Each structure stands twice: as C-alpha cells, then as structure tokens.
Short mmCIF file of C-alpha atoms (C1' of nucleotides) in Angstrom, two decimals:
data_model
loop_
_atom_site.label_atom_id
_atom_site.label_comp_id
_atom_site.label_asym_id
_atom_site.label_seq_id
_atom_site.Cartn_x
_atom_site.Cartn_y
_atom_site.Cartn_z
CA MET E 1 -11.05 28.49 29.64
CA VAL E 2 -14.77 27.17 29.63
CA ASN E 3 -16.94 29.52 31.47
CA THR E 4 -20.39 27.80 31.32
CA ALA E 5 -20.65 30.02 34.46
CA SER E 6 -24.23 29.19 35.21
CA ARG E 7 -25.97 25.86 35.31
CA SER E 8 -28.60 25.49 32.42
CA ARG E 9 -31.63 25.41 33.66
CA ARG E 10 -33.44 22.80 31.86
CA ARG E 11 -32.65 23.61 28.70
CA ALA E 12 -29.27 22.09 27.40
CA PRO E 13 -27.42 20.06 29.54
CA GLY E 14 -24.59 19.86 27.56
CA ASN E 15 -23.19 21.54 24.39
CA THR E 16 -25.85 20.44 22.24
CA GLN E 17 -23.84 20.41 18.94
CA GLU E 18 -21.30 17.93 20.57
CA ARG E 19 -24.48 15.73 21.61
CA ILE E 20 -26.13 15.70 18.03
CA LEU E 21 -22.11 14.94 16.75
CA ASP E 22 -22.46 12.06 18.95
CA ALA E 23 -25.50 10.74 17.55
CA ALA E 24 -25.11 11.34 14.27
CA GLU E 25 -22.06 9.37 13.88
CA ALA E 26 -23.47 6.63 15.81
CA LEU E 27 -26.30 6.10 13.56
CA PHE E 28 -24.58 7.41 10.25
CA ALA E 29 -22.04 4.16 11.06
CA ARG E 30 -24.72 1.98 11.84
CA LYS E 31 -27.58 2.64 9.07
CA GLY E 32 -24.85 4.78 6.72
CA TYR E 33 -25.83 8.21 5.22
CA GLN E 34 -28.96 7.54 2.92
CA ALA E 35 -30.97 5.34 5.67
CA THR E 36 -30.06 7.85 8.13
CA SER E 37 -32.97 10.38 8.60
CA VAL E 38 -32.58 13.86 10.50
CA GLY E 39 -35.26 13.49 12.16
CA GLU E 40 -33.63 10.03 13.93
CA VAL E 41 -30.54 11.99 14.92
CA ALA E 42 -32.45 14.71 16.19
CA GLY E 43 -34.82 12.37 17.86
CA ALA E 44 -31.86 10.63 19.90
CA VAL E 45 -30.57 13.46 20.96
CA GLY E 46 -34.02 14.69 22.27
CA ILE E 47 -34.87 18.01 19.74
CA ARG E 48 -37.37 18.13 16.77
CA SER E 49 -35.42 18.05 13.86
CA PRO E 50 -35.85 21.79 12.68
CA SER E 51 -33.92 22.62 15.85
CA LEU E 52 -31.09 20.61 14.71
CA TYR E 53 -31.07 22.77 11.54
CA ASN E 54 -29.48 25.76 14.20
CA HIS E 55 -26.35 24.08 14.49
CA PHE E 56 -25.78 22.35 11.06
CA ARG E 57 -26.09 23.94 7.89
CA ASN E 58 -28.09 20.60 6.42
CA LYS E 59 -27.84 16.33 6.06
CA GLU E 60 -24.53 16.75 4.11
CA ALA E 61 -22.83 19.58 6.84
CA LEU E 62 -23.72 17.24 9.52
CA TYR E 63 -22.42 13.93 7.95
CA ARG E 64 -19.24 15.74 7.05
CA ALA E 65 -18.78 17.08 10.66
CA VAL E 66 -18.69 13.96 11.94
CA LEU E 67 -16.14 12.59 8.72
CA GLU E 68 -13.95 15.49 10.42
CA ARG E 69 -14.18 14.73 13.91
CA LEU E 70 -13.51 10.78 12.97
CA LEU E 71 -10.49 11.56 10.83
CA ASP E 72 -8.83 13.57 13.44
CA ARG E 73 -9.00 11.41 16.25
CA PHE E 74 -7.14 8.84 13.80
CA ALA E 75 -4.95 11.56 12.37
CA ALA E 76 -2.53 12.07 15.41
CA PRO E 77 -1.54 8.49 16.54
CA MET E 78 -0.90 7.94 12.78
CA GLU E 79 1.34 10.80 12.45
CA ALA E 80 3.69 9.48 14.75
CA LEU E 81 4.23 6.06 12.54
CA ALA E 82 5.07 8.20 9.70
CA HIS E 83 8.78 8.87 10.23
CA GLY E 84 11.52 7.53 10.83
CA PRO E 85 12.96 4.33 8.95
CA ILE E 86 10.76 1.28 8.93
CA THR E 87 11.64 -1.80 10.67
CA GLU E 88 10.16 -4.99 11.67
CA GLU E 89 9.07 -3.76 15.26
CA ARG E 90 7.99 -0.43 13.95
CA LEU E 91 5.44 -2.17 11.45
CA LEU E 92 4.37 -4.12 15.09
CA ASP E 93 3.34 -1.13 16.71
CA TRP E 94 1.80 0.37 13.76
CA LEU E 95 -0.62 -2.80 13.69
CA ASP E 96 -0.81 -2.71 17.10
CA THR E 97 -2.02 1.32 17.17
CA ILE E 98 -4.72 0.57 14.35
CA VAL E 99 -6.57 -1.94 15.96
CA ARG E 100 -6.54 -0.49 19.01
CA MET E 101 -7.79 2.36 18.01
CA HIS E 102 -10.25 0.68 15.33
CA HIS E 103 -11.16 -1.45 19.27
CA ALA E 104 -11.57 1.66 20.83
CA ASN E 105 -13.42 3.65 18.39
CA PRO E 106 -15.07 1.43 15.82
CA ASN E 107 -17.51 4.02 14.31
CA LEU E 108 -14.64 5.35 11.43
CA ALA E 109 -14.51 1.89 10.03
CA ARG E 110 -18.01 1.10 9.75
CA LEU E 111 -18.45 4.66 7.94
CA LEU E 112 -15.70 3.68 5.81
CA GLN E 113 -17.35 0.57 4.84
CA HIS E 114 -20.24 2.33 4.06
CA ALA E 115 -18.72 4.99 1.89
CA ALA E 116 -16.67 1.71 0.08
CA LEU E 117 -19.91 0.36 -0.61
CA SER E 118 -22.46 3.38 -1.15
CA GLY E 119 -20.48 6.10 -1.85
CA GLY E 120 -21.79 9.52 -0.18
CA PRO E 121 -21.14 12.76 0.52
CA GLY E 122 -16.74 13.34 0.86
CA THR E 123 -15.86 9.81 -0.22
CA GLY E 124 -13.24 11.08 -2.14
CA GLU E 125 -11.62 13.16 0.79
CA LEU E 126 -11.95 10.07 2.53
CA ILE E 127 -9.79 8.17 0.11
CA GLU E 128 -7.01 10.66 -0.24
CA ARG E 129 -6.64 11.77 3.67
CA PHE E 130 -7.26 7.82 5.05
CA PHE E 131 -6.44 5.93 2.67
CA ARG E 132 -4.20 7.04 0.17
CA PRO E 133 -1.04 8.13 3.12
CA MET E 134 -0.81 4.17 3.74
CA MET E 135 -0.55 2.69 0.55
CA MET E 136 2.43 5.21 -0.88
CA ARG E 137 4.84 3.12 -1.65
CA ASP E 138 7.21 3.83 1.02
CA PRO E 139 11.14 4.08 0.38
CA ARG E 140 11.69 3.84 4.02
CA LEU E 141 11.75 -0.19 3.98
CA GLU E 142 15.09 -0.59 4.97
CA GLN E 143 15.14 -4.57 6.20
CA PRO E 144 15.64 -7.27 3.48
CA GLY E 145 12.35 -8.93 4.31
CA LEU E 146 10.63 -5.92 3.77
CA ARG E 147 12.34 -4.70 0.72
CA ALA E 148 11.25 -7.73 -1.40
CA LEU E 149 8.44 -6.21 0.02
CA GLY E 150 8.63 -2.91 -1.54
CA GLU E 151 10.37 -4.09 -4.60
CA SER E 152 7.75 -6.27 -5.71
CA GLY E 153 5.28 -4.03 -6.25
CA LEU E 154 3.30 -5.91 -3.30
CA GLN E 155 3.27 -3.36 -0.67
CA PRO E 156 0.12 -1.86 -1.67
CA TRP E 157 -1.54 -4.92 -1.89
CA ALA E 158 -0.21 -6.09 1.27
CA VAL E 159 -1.20 -2.98 3.14
CA MET E 160 -4.58 -3.02 1.99
CA ALA E 161 -4.75 -6.73 2.75
CA PHE E 162 -3.94 -6.32 7.18
CA ASN E 163 -6.02 -3.08 6.60
CA ASN E 164 -9.04 -4.91 5.88
CA LEU E 165 -8.30 -7.58 8.00
CA VAL E 166 -8.21 -4.88 10.73
CA MET E 167 -10.97 -3.08 10.00
CA SER E 168 -13.40 -5.90 8.98
CA TYR E 169 -13.06 -7.19 12.33
CA VAL E 170 -14.92 -4.08 13.23
CA THR E 171 -17.50 -4.05 10.52
CA MET E 172 -18.34 -7.69 10.59
CA ALA E 173 -17.85 -8.70 14.54
CA PRO E 174 -21.90 -8.44 15.24
CA MET E 175 -22.08 -11.25 12.87
CA TYR E 176 -19.89 -12.82 14.63
CA ARG E 177 -21.06 -12.12 18.32
CA ASP E 178 -23.00 -15.31 19.15
CA LEU E 179 -20.90 -17.40 16.96
CA LEU E 180 -17.40 -16.80 18.89
CA GLY E 181 -19.33 -16.74 22.20
CA GLN E 182 -17.67 -13.91 23.48
CA ASP E 183 -18.36 -9.70 23.34
CA PRO E 184 -15.99 -8.81 20.09
CA PHE E 185 -15.17 -5.46 21.52
CA GLY E 186 -14.45 -6.69 24.73
CA GLU E 187 -11.16 -6.67 26.84
CA GLU E 188 -10.19 -10.38 26.13
CA ALA E 189 -11.32 -9.93 22.26
CA LEU E 190 -9.23 -6.97 21.97
CA GLU E 191 -6.13 -9.13 23.25
CA ARG E 192 -7.01 -12.17 21.24
CA GLN E 193 -7.20 -10.19 17.70
CA LEU E 194 -4.25 -8.36 18.81
CA ALA E 195 -2.28 -11.71 19.09
CA LEU E 196 -3.97 -13.21 15.86
CA VAL E 197 -2.80 -9.98 13.47
CA ARG E 198 0.48 -9.77 14.80
CA THR E 199 1.33 -13.57 14.00
CA LEU E 200 -0.03 -13.15 11.06
CA LEU E 201 2.44 -10.49 10.36
CA LEU E 202 5.39 -12.00 11.95
CA ALA E 203 4.40 -15.08 10.18
CA VAL E 204 4.41 -13.48 6.82
CA LEU E 205 7.53 -11.50 7.16
CA ARG E 206 9.71 -14.72 8.53
CA PHE E 207 7.67 -16.31 5.34
CA ASP E 208 10.39 -13.92 3.25
CA GLY E 209 10.78 -15.00 -0.86
CA ALA E 210 6.81 -15.21 -0.04
CA ALA E 211 5.91 -12.16 -2.11
CA GLY E 212 8.00 -13.37 -5.38
CA ALA E 213 5.79 -14.22 -8.17
CA GLY E 214 6.84 -17.50 -7.76
CA TYR E 215 3.21 -18.49 -7.11
CA PRO E 216 1.63 -21.56 -9.50
CA PRO E 217 -0.87 -20.04 -11.00
CA SER E 218 -3.81 -21.58 -9.37
CA PRO E 219 -5.12 -24.94 -9.79
CA THR E 220 -8.87 -23.67 -10.01
CA PRO E 221 -10.48 -26.36 -8.31
CA SER E 222 -13.77 -26.32 -9.03
CA GLY E 223 -16.43 -24.96 -11.19
CA ILE E 224 -17.37 -21.53 -10.12
CA ASP E 225 -20.30 -19.94 -11.80
CA GLU E 226 -19.05 -16.80 -13.62
CA LYS E 227 -21.83 -14.10 -14.17
CA ARG E 228 -23.39 -15.26 -17.34
CA MET Z 1 -55.26 5.99 -25.31
CA VAL Z 2 -53.65 8.42 -28.00
CA ASN Z 3 -50.74 8.51 -25.67
CA THR Z 4 -49.79 4.86 -26.94
CA ALA Z 5 -46.21 6.19 -28.23
CA SER Z 6 -45.57 2.20 -29.47
CA ARG Z 7 -43.05 1.03 -26.90
CA SER Z 8 -40.45 -1.48 -28.26
CA ARG Z 9 -41.35 -4.85 -27.91
CA ARG Z 10 -42.52 -5.99 -24.55
CA ARG Z 11 -40.56 -8.91 -24.90
CA ALA Z 12 -37.64 -9.20 -22.68
CA PRO Z 13 -35.42 -11.79 -22.93
CA GLY Z 14 -35.18 -13.93 -20.04
CA ASN Z 15 -38.73 -13.38 -17.33
CA THR Z 16 -39.26 -10.19 -15.60
CA GLN Z 17 -38.72 -12.18 -12.10
CA GLU Z 18 -35.17 -13.09 -12.95
CA ARG Z 19 -34.24 -9.24 -14.40
CA ILE Z 20 -36.02 -7.83 -11.22
CA LEU Z 21 -33.65 -10.11 -8.76
CA ASP Z 22 -30.87 -9.20 -10.79
CA ALA Z 23 -31.33 -5.18 -10.54
CA ALA Z 24 -32.20 -5.74 -6.67
CA GLU Z 25 -28.97 -7.78 -5.93
CA ALA Z 26 -27.06 -4.99 -7.46
CA LEU Z 27 -29.08 -2.20 -5.81
CA PHE Z 28 -29.25 -4.19 -2.61
CA ALA Z 29 -25.69 -4.35 -2.53
CA ARG Z 30 -24.48 -1.14 -2.93
CA LYS Z 31 -27.10 0.89 -0.75
CA GLY Z 32 -27.98 -1.73 1.60
CA TYR Z 33 -31.86 -2.61 1.98
CA GLN Z 34 -33.27 0.41 3.50
CA ALA Z 35 -31.71 2.95 1.14
CA THR Z 36 -32.88 0.71 -1.71
CA SER Z 37 -36.37 1.70 -3.29
CA VAL Z 38 -38.50 -0.74 -4.84
CA GLY Z 39 -39.27 2.29 -7.41
CA GLU Z 40 -35.44 2.40 -8.22
CA VAL Z 41 -35.57 -1.39 -8.66
CA ALA Z 42 -38.22 -1.45 -11.26
CA GLY Z 43 -36.85 2.03 -13.16
CA ALA Z 44 -33.30 -0.32 -13.25
CA VAL Z 45 -35.94 -3.26 -15.11
CA GLY Z 46 -37.65 -0.72 -17.18
CA ILE Z 47 -40.97 -1.32 -15.45
CA ARG Z 48 -42.99 1.06 -12.96
CA SER Z 49 -43.03 0.23 -9.71
CA PRO Z 50 -46.64 -0.89 -8.89
CA SER Z 51 -46.04 -3.72 -11.91
CA LEU Z 52 -42.73 -5.40 -9.76
CA TYR Z 53 -45.75 -6.52 -7.06
CA ASN Z 54 -46.86 -8.59 -9.84
CA HIS Z 55 -44.01 -10.78 -8.93
CA PHE Z 56 -43.11 -10.25 -5.65
CA ARG Z 57 -45.17 -9.92 -2.61
CA ASN Z 58 -43.13 -7.18 -1.11
CA LYS Z 59 -39.75 -5.05 -0.47
CA GLU Z 60 -39.03 -7.32 2.45
CA ALA Z 61 -40.15 -10.79 -0.30
CA LEU Z 62 -37.85 -9.23 -2.83
CA TYR Z 63 -35.13 -9.27 -0.75
CA ARG Z 64 -35.14 -12.48 0.80
CA ALA Z 65 -35.64 -13.64 -2.75
CA VAL Z 66 -32.26 -12.16 -3.35
CA LEU Z 67 -30.61 -13.78 -0.45
CA GLU Z 68 -32.02 -17.28 -1.07
CA ARG Z 69 -30.81 -16.44 -4.79
CA LEU Z 70 -26.89 -15.95 -3.35
CA LEU Z 71 -26.71 -18.20 -0.85
CA ASP Z 72 -27.74 -20.77 -3.13
CA ARG Z 73 -25.01 -20.10 -5.50
CA PHE Z 74 -22.60 -20.41 -2.72
CA ALA Z 75 -23.86 -23.58 -1.20
CA ALA Z 76 -22.51 -25.83 -3.64
CA PRO Z 77 -19.06 -25.09 -3.84
CA MET Z 78 -18.59 -25.07 0.23
CA GLU Z 79 -20.67 -28.43 0.39
CA ALA Z 80 -17.44 -30.18 -1.55
CA LEU Z 81 -15.05 -29.02 1.07
CA ALA Z 82 -17.45 -29.99 3.61
CA HIS Z 83 -16.28 -34.10 3.69
CA GLY Z 84 -13.20 -35.64 4.31
CA PRO Z 85 -10.17 -35.15 6.53
CA ILE Z 86 -8.88 -31.42 6.80
CA THR Z 87 -5.16 -31.01 5.41
CA GLU Z 88 -3.01 -28.09 4.80
CA GLU Z 89 -4.21 -28.66 1.04
CA ARG Z 90 -7.59 -28.45 1.39
CA LEU Z 91 -7.63 -25.29 3.26
CA LEU Z 92 -5.65 -24.15 0.62
CA ASP Z 93 -8.28 -25.47 -1.92
CA TRP Z 94 -11.23 -23.93 0.54
CA LEU Z 95 -9.42 -20.59 0.70
CA ASP Z 96 -9.20 -20.29 -3.33
CA THR Z 97 -12.41 -21.59 -3.89
CA ILE Z 98 -14.29 -18.64 -1.66
CA VAL Z 99 -11.93 -16.04 -2.72
CA ARG Z 100 -12.43 -16.79 -6.70
CA MET Z 101 -16.46 -17.20 -5.59
CA HIS Z 102 -16.35 -13.96 -3.66
CA HIS Z 103 -14.68 -12.40 -6.47
CA ALA Z 104 -16.92 -13.91 -9.47
CA ASN Z 105 -20.07 -12.85 -7.75
CA PRO Z 106 -18.99 -9.90 -5.23
CA ASN Z 107 -22.71 -9.37 -4.32
CA LEU Z 108 -23.06 -11.70 -1.44
CA ALA Z 109 -20.30 -10.37 0.54
CA ARG Z 110 -21.23 -6.69 0.11
CA LEU Z 111 -24.96 -7.64 0.90
CA LEU Z 112 -23.54 -9.62 4.48
CA GLN Z 113 -21.50 -6.56 5.22
CA HIS Z 114 -24.34 -4.35 5.04
CA ALA Z 115 -26.60 -7.11 7.22
CA ALA Z 116 -23.62 -7.05 9.45
CA LEU Z 117 -23.54 -3.34 9.71
CA SER Z 118 -27.19 -2.62 10.00
CA GLY Z 119 -29.25 -5.70 10.19
CA GLY Z 120 -32.38 -5.63 8.50
CA PRO Z 121 -34.85 -8.31 7.15
CA GLY Z 122 -33.50 -12.45 7.40
CA THR Z 123 -29.99 -11.11 8.73
CA GLY Z 124 -30.38 -14.09 11.79
CA GLU Z 125 -30.82 -16.61 8.68
CA LEU Z 126 -27.40 -15.40 7.41
CA ILE Z 127 -25.63 -15.97 10.25
CA GLU Z 128 -26.48 -19.55 10.58
CA ARG Z 129 -26.89 -20.54 7.33
CA PHE Z 130 -23.59 -18.90 6.07
CA PHE Z 131 -21.58 -18.19 9.19
CA ARG Z 132 -22.28 -20.59 11.15
CA PRO Z 133 -21.75 -23.71 9.67
CA MET Z 134 -18.15 -22.29 9.21
CA MET Z 135 -17.56 -21.54 12.35
CA MET Z 136 -18.10 -24.98 13.93
CA ARG Z 137 -15.17 -26.45 15.93
CA ASP Z 138 -13.98 -28.94 13.11
CA PRO Z 139 -12.69 -32.31 14.75
CA ARG Z 140 -11.66 -33.21 11.34
CA LEU Z 141 -7.85 -31.56 11.75
CA GLU Z 142 -5.75 -34.13 11.40
CA GLN Z 143 -2.11 -32.35 10.91
CA PRO Z 144 -0.24 -31.40 13.85
CA GLY Z 145 -0.17 -27.72 12.97
CA LEU Z 146 -3.79 -27.90 12.18
CA ARG Z 147 -4.64 -29.61 15.53
CA ALA Z 148 -2.95 -27.24 17.25
CA LEU Z 149 -5.31 -24.68 16.06
CA GLY Z 150 -8.29 -26.48 16.90
CA GLU Z 151 -7.45 -27.64 20.37
CA SER Z 152 -6.31 -24.07 21.45
CA GLY Z 153 -9.57 -22.80 20.56
CA LEU Z 154 -8.51 -20.32 18.32
CA GLN Z 155 -10.17 -21.91 14.95
CA PRO Z 156 -12.91 -19.70 15.31
CA TRP Z 157 -10.55 -16.66 14.90
CA ALA Z 158 -8.91 -17.57 12.55
CA VAL Z 159 -11.88 -18.72 10.44
CA MET Z 160 -13.09 -15.60 10.97
CA ALA Z 161 -9.63 -13.73 9.99
CA PHE Z 162 -9.67 -15.54 6.72
CA ASN Z 163 -13.06 -15.12 5.81
CA ASN Z 164 -13.24 -11.41 6.68
CA LEU Z 165 -9.76 -11.13 4.88
CA VAL Z 166 -11.38 -12.16 2.08
CA MET Z 167 -14.66 -10.77 2.25
CA SER Z 168 -13.58 -7.34 2.60
CA TYR Z 169 -11.49 -7.61 -0.40
CA VAL Z 170 -14.78 -7.28 -1.92
CA THR Z 171 -16.59 -5.13 -0.35
CA MET Z 172 -13.60 -2.17 0.18
CA ALA Z 173 -12.55 -2.43 -3.64
CA PRO Z 174 -13.74 0.85 -4.54
CA MET Z 175 -11.87 2.51 -2.00
CA TYR Z 176 -8.60 1.06 -3.34
CA ARG Z 177 -9.21 0.99 -6.98
CA ASP Z 178 -7.53 4.24 -7.85
CA LEU Z 179 -4.69 3.75 -5.09
CA LEU Z 180 -3.60 0.30 -6.83
CA GLY Z 181 -4.02 1.45 -10.46
CA GLN Z 182 -5.48 -1.38 -11.17
CA ASP Z 183 -9.05 -2.89 -11.60
CA PRO Z 184 -9.69 -4.69 -8.55
CA PHE Z 185 -12.08 -7.28 -10.27
CA GLY Z 186 -9.49 -7.98 -12.89
CA GLU Z 187 -7.70 -11.06 -13.78
CA GLU Z 188 -4.64 -9.81 -12.89
CA ALA Z 189 -5.74 -8.70 -9.48
CA LEU Z 190 -7.40 -11.94 -8.56
CA GLU Z 191 -4.08 -13.46 -9.40
CA ARG Z 192 -2.44 -11.03 -7.22
CA GLN Z 193 -5.19 -11.42 -4.03
CA LEU Z 194 -5.08 -15.39 -4.49
CA ALA Z 195 -1.24 -15.28 -4.05
CA LEU Z 196 -1.23 -13.14 -1.41
CA VAL Z 197 -3.91 -15.19 0.72
CA ARG Z 198 -2.66 -18.28 -0.51
CA THR Z 199 0.81 -16.57 1.24
CA LEU Z 200 -0.66 -15.70 4.57
CA LEU Z 201 -2.25 -18.99 5.10
CA LEU Z 202 0.58 -21.10 4.43
CA ALA Z 203 3.10 -18.65 6.69
CA VAL Z 204 0.46 -18.78 9.38
CA LEU Z 205 0.80 -22.93 9.58
CA ARG Z 206 4.27 -22.49 9.14
CA PHE Z 207 4.85 -20.64 11.88
CA ASP Z 208 3.34 -23.15 14.08
CA GLY Z 209 3.79 -22.06 17.74
CA ALA Z 210 1.66 -19.68 16.12
CA ALA Z 211 -1.15 -20.44 18.52
CA GLY Z 212 -0.26 -17.55 20.72
CA ALA Z 213 0.80 -18.99 23.44
CA GLY Z 214 4.30 -17.20 23.20
CA TYR Z 215 3.34 -13.65 22.51
CA PRO Z 216 4.22 -11.50 25.33
CA PRO Z 217 1.47 -8.85 25.56
CA SER Z 218 -0.79 -11.55 25.08
CA PRO Z 219 -1.34 -13.86 28.24
CA THR Z 220 -3.55 -16.20 27.16
CA PRO Z 221 -5.34 -17.51 30.16
CA SER Z 222 -6.29 -20.30 28.49
CA GLY Z 223 -9.25 -22.36 28.67
CA ILE Z 224 -11.52 -20.73 26.25
CA ASP Z 225 -12.26 -23.80 24.40
CA GLU Z 226 -15.14 -23.83 26.04
CA LYS Z 227 -18.57 -23.28 23.56
CA ARG Z 228 -21.18 -21.33 25.61
"C1'" DT K 1 -61.15 -15.80 -24.87
"C1'" DC K 2 -58.33 -15.28 -20.99
"C1'" DA K 3 -55.17 -14.59 -17.71
"C1'" DA K 4 -50.58 -12.90 -16.37
"C1'" DG K 5 -48.68 -8.76 -16.83
"C1'" DA K 6 -47.85 -3.61 -16.88
"C1'" DG K 7 -49.18 0.81 -16.21
"C1'" DG K 8 -52.01 4.88 -13.77
"C1'" DC K 9 -53.91 6.76 -10.04
"C1'" DG K 10 -53.71 7.19 -5.12
"C1'" DC K 11 -53.66 6.94 -0.03
"C1'" DG K 12 -50.57 7.83 4.02
"C1'" DA K 13 -46.50 7.86 5.70
"C1'" DT K 14 -41.83 9.71 6.06
"C1'" DT K 15 -38.15 12.21 3.77
"C1'" DA K 16 -35.01 17.35 4.37
"C1'" DT K 17 -36.03 22.12 4.86
"C1'" DT K 18 -38.00 26.39 5.60
"C1'" DC K 19 -40.17 29.74 8.58
"C1'" DA K 20 -42.59 32.04 12.02
"C1'" DC K 21 -42.63 32.32 16.24
"C1'" DA K 22 -41.23 31.96 21.61
"C1'" DC K 23 -37.97 31.90 25.38
"C1'" DT K 24 -33.87 32.02 27.67
"C1'" DT K 25 -29.75 34.27 27.65
"C1'" DG K 26 -26.07 38.13 28.46
"C1'" DG K 27 -24.60 42.18 28.24
"C1'" DC K 28 -25.16 46.96 28.49
"C1'" DC K 29 -27.16 51.76 30.00
"C1'" DC K 30 -29.45 53.90 33.29
"C1'" DG Q 1 -31.80 47.37 40.85
"C1'" DG Q 2 -34.92 47.78 35.92
"C1'" DG Q 3 -35.45 48.03 31.01
"C1'" DC Q 4 -33.90 46.78 26.96
"C1'" DC Q 5 -31.92 44.31 22.99
"C1'" DA Q 6 -29.28 41.21 20.36
"C1'" DA Q 7 -28.03 36.42 20.11
"C1'" DG Q 8 -28.79 31.22 20.84
"C1'" DT Q 9 -31.67 27.91 20.61
"C1'" DG Q 10 -36.18 25.52 20.77
"C1'" DT Q 11 -40.83 24.61 18.52
"C1'" DG Q 12 -45.00 23.46 15.54
"C1'" DA Q 13 -46.46 23.89 10.96
"C1'" DA Q 14 -45.76 23.72 6.26
"C1'" DT Q 15 -43.52 22.39 1.83
"C1'" DA Q 16 -42.80 19.02 -2.12
"C1'" DA Q 17 -40.38 14.90 -2.76
"C1'" DT Q 18 -39.90 10.17 -2.27
"C1'" DC Q 19 -41.40 6.28 -0.09
"C1'" DG Q 20 -44.02 1.21 0.23
"C1'" DC Q 21 -48.24 -0.78 -1.31
"C1'" DG Q 22 -53.13 -1.46 -2.75
"C1'" DC Q 23 -56.82 -0.86 -6.45
"C1'" DC Q 24 -58.08 -0.98 -10.89
"C1'" DT Q 25 -57.76 -1.02 -15.87
"C1'" DC Q 26 -55.81 -2.07 -20.10
"C1'" DT Q 27 -53.05 -4.27 -22.98
"C1'" DT Q 28 -50.95 -8.36 -24.74
"C1'" DG Q 29 -49.41 -13.34 -26.28
"C1'" DA Q 30 -51.03 -17.81 -25.68
#
DNA sequence: TCAAGAGGCGCGATTATTCACACTTGGCCC
DNA sequence: GGGCCAAGTGTGAATAATCGCGCCTCTTGA
C-alpha cells in the first residue's frame, strides 16, 4: 500500500512524523510534559526544532498525539476482555494481559504516572478513557467470591490496587534495578512479576470473606507525625 | 522611595527557611525537580527569587534539603521496625506503619516517584537510604511461611511489590479521585486502604506454597537467591 | 549600630514559536 | 526529454518569555 517508490536521498530515512513521535514518547515518559523541551525532541530525531513544527502544530499537539498512539496500542487487548462473564480465570487472563502490555511498552504507565502527579494537557481524557472503563462497577461478577467483591463496594478499590501494582512495577523499576541484581524488563523478571501478581490475585480471591468490613479499625501502632 | 505601599508586617509565623522548605516540598512533589522553578517556590512563600538565595545556596541545595527533611521524618518509625524477629504480626505492623506514614505525608512517595522516572540530584542516595534497607535479604524471617519467602529468593520482589502498592496509592490517587467518589486522603479512604493492604498480605502469607513453585507458566529455574 | 534578609536590576542561557527562505520532490504540460 | 509549479520538509534568525543566579542597595528588628 505504501509506495515510497524512490529511496530517499540523504533527506529522510523514514517517516519523520513517526520518528518524532517515538522520540517524544520516550522523552515525555521519562521527564514529563513540562520538563521536556521541543528542542530536545527535535535533537533526538536529528532535526532542529523549527522543523518539528512542520509536523505538529505545537508542543501540546505533539503530546496529545503521543498519548493517542499509546492509548490505541492498549485499546485492542483491553477490548478483548470486555465481554462475557467474569470468572476467576478470566480475571487471571486480564492481569496477565496488562502485565505483559505494560512490560512490553512501559511508556504509557510512565506518562500516566506523570499525569497523575503533575496534571498536564489531556489528563481528563486520560482518566475517562483509560481508568473509567476499568473502574465501573461490573455486574458480570458471577462467582461467589467475586460477587462479594462487587456487592461490598470494594471492587473499584481492588481494581485500583491491582492496577497500581502493575503500573508501579514499571514506573518504579529504575529504583530497584541495582537492588534486584536483575534487569527489571528482562524475560526472567517478567515471569517473576507475572507469578507474583497472579499469586496475589489468587490468594486474595481464595481468602474470601476478606473483603468484608469485618476488619478491626486498625490498632494504630506508633506515633506518626500528622501535618502540623 | 515613594512606592512604599506599606506592606503588611513582614514578620512571618515561622522562620522563612522553613516556609521555603514547605513550599518547595509541595512543588517538587507535584512537578518534579526540573519542572519546578525557584521563582515559583519563592512566589508561593511570598518573596522574590533572589531572596531565596539568602537561605539556600542554589536550587539543588534546596532540593536536597527537602529530601533530607522528608527522609528524616520517615526514619524514626522505620527504625522501630528494624529490630527483633520478624513475625506475621510484625509484618502487619510494618505495613500499617508505612501506609499511615505515606498517607499522612504523601510528598516523599511523590518525590521518589519523580526520581524513579526522571532521575535528578540525589537519586543515588535516595536508593541507598530508602530502598536498600528494606530490600536486604533478611535473616530474621522465623515463621515457616516467611522462611519460605526468604529462602526462595522472592523476598526482595515481595517487598518491592508491597512497597509499590503502598506508594502508588499515594502517587496515583489524583487519577482515582473522581472515580472513587471519595477523597483518597480522607479518614475513610485510609481505613479502606489499610484493610485492603492488610488483607492482601495475610492472603498471600496464608496462601503458602505461594512461593511460585507451583505455577504453570513460571518455570522458576531456581537458584536466584544469589546476590549479584 | 549592625547584620540578616528582602528586593531591584540584570546577565546569559533556554524556552516555545514564528518567519523568511532553501531545497528536494512528483506530477503535468509541451 | 526539458521546463515549471505546488507541496513538503528542512534551515537560521528573531521573538518574547522565563530560567537560575550574582550583585548591590535598602529596610528592619535587635
């Protein structure tokens, strides 16, 4: 479908727009929206910043394009989990899928984390499009253990917890790199993270009544400085 | 000369240095090191940026002072957990404590998250002083379920997971504020988070064999307990 | 009277963005 | 083929704003 008949001269090795998006994604993910300069992005691509404006109206448009591309990448696999009854093994599948997605492409989690901390353009849409769908109280919880979850009103909290668990692995990984003595994004680490997360889910499901409000109102260990 | 305009009493409640630290902490926590300008900090305090240099040598020194103060606040309660044998209920206490600490003062978690994503001054020290101590393979695991954890080499991974879980609650909370229909930093939310996290820990401890050996897609080729 | 601390001024660098301009193309007419 | 133009994509120079930060003066509480 793509012609690209003649080999480009010394001009553009590939689609510049795509290369800008790649570079911008990496930089926005690492430094956030504000701390990333368009000159930096341009430099990473190998052009000067004014040239970048031939492809994107401004910095914000570039950022939104990056977001859009990332959300699209995640949309399809998530959609697949959206139909049919929810069983234990389907929950495991869901976990498995998002762990692998974030592992294979950590930048969405990083951008979401930046947005959660600092805000920035499009944060509202981000919430609506990425978080809202997975937080809606789901009437499809059919198994007894799962139904308890849904009816106790705990479901969104549990979803949040597991989602945080998965995303923070990606966003905090650099901190643990040395401590673990293993590349957090290697194959072996992925398997370990998968096993751990799966174990947690199974454990909490089996635990059952767990969800119930039957928890002692916290013993309050030692003094914790409140804000003055 | 004439432009006096006669400001209000310039005697502030506490000394200016403290107020600068407060403002800087809030801003660094929200926007990160690079994206925060000293003018912004000064503005929040109610002074001009050159005045700020009467109290801190430069931006980096200010940032490090903020870090220092935060680490100090967390040091004492953490220290309390550092001695004696580790039992199930002591683990629960530990979780309880750090959840409450982060809840009462979310800024350390936010700064750590920024540092994990973008680096910045003092990131190395942050790792050594905050993460290293809690990641060291602990010989004090005495209960059978816990011993399995330690000997399987899974301990650091489990610690990381629970720490991530607690910290990401703080750093991601803004995203969920609307979705949960509740202030994530209110009293009620704290209790809920405490119950959830405690349930998770108990569940995974009870789950036992949890170590992961029994999981199909996780071969776990053994022998990872080596430390680099 | 004195020093701590606040503010005005300003330098040099960097920011996002615009503009005028060069060059390389593919397509079209002759 | 050659001539020609429009579109696309690159550039350096220039804009105004903001950045971190040093210098120097003035106010103020002790």
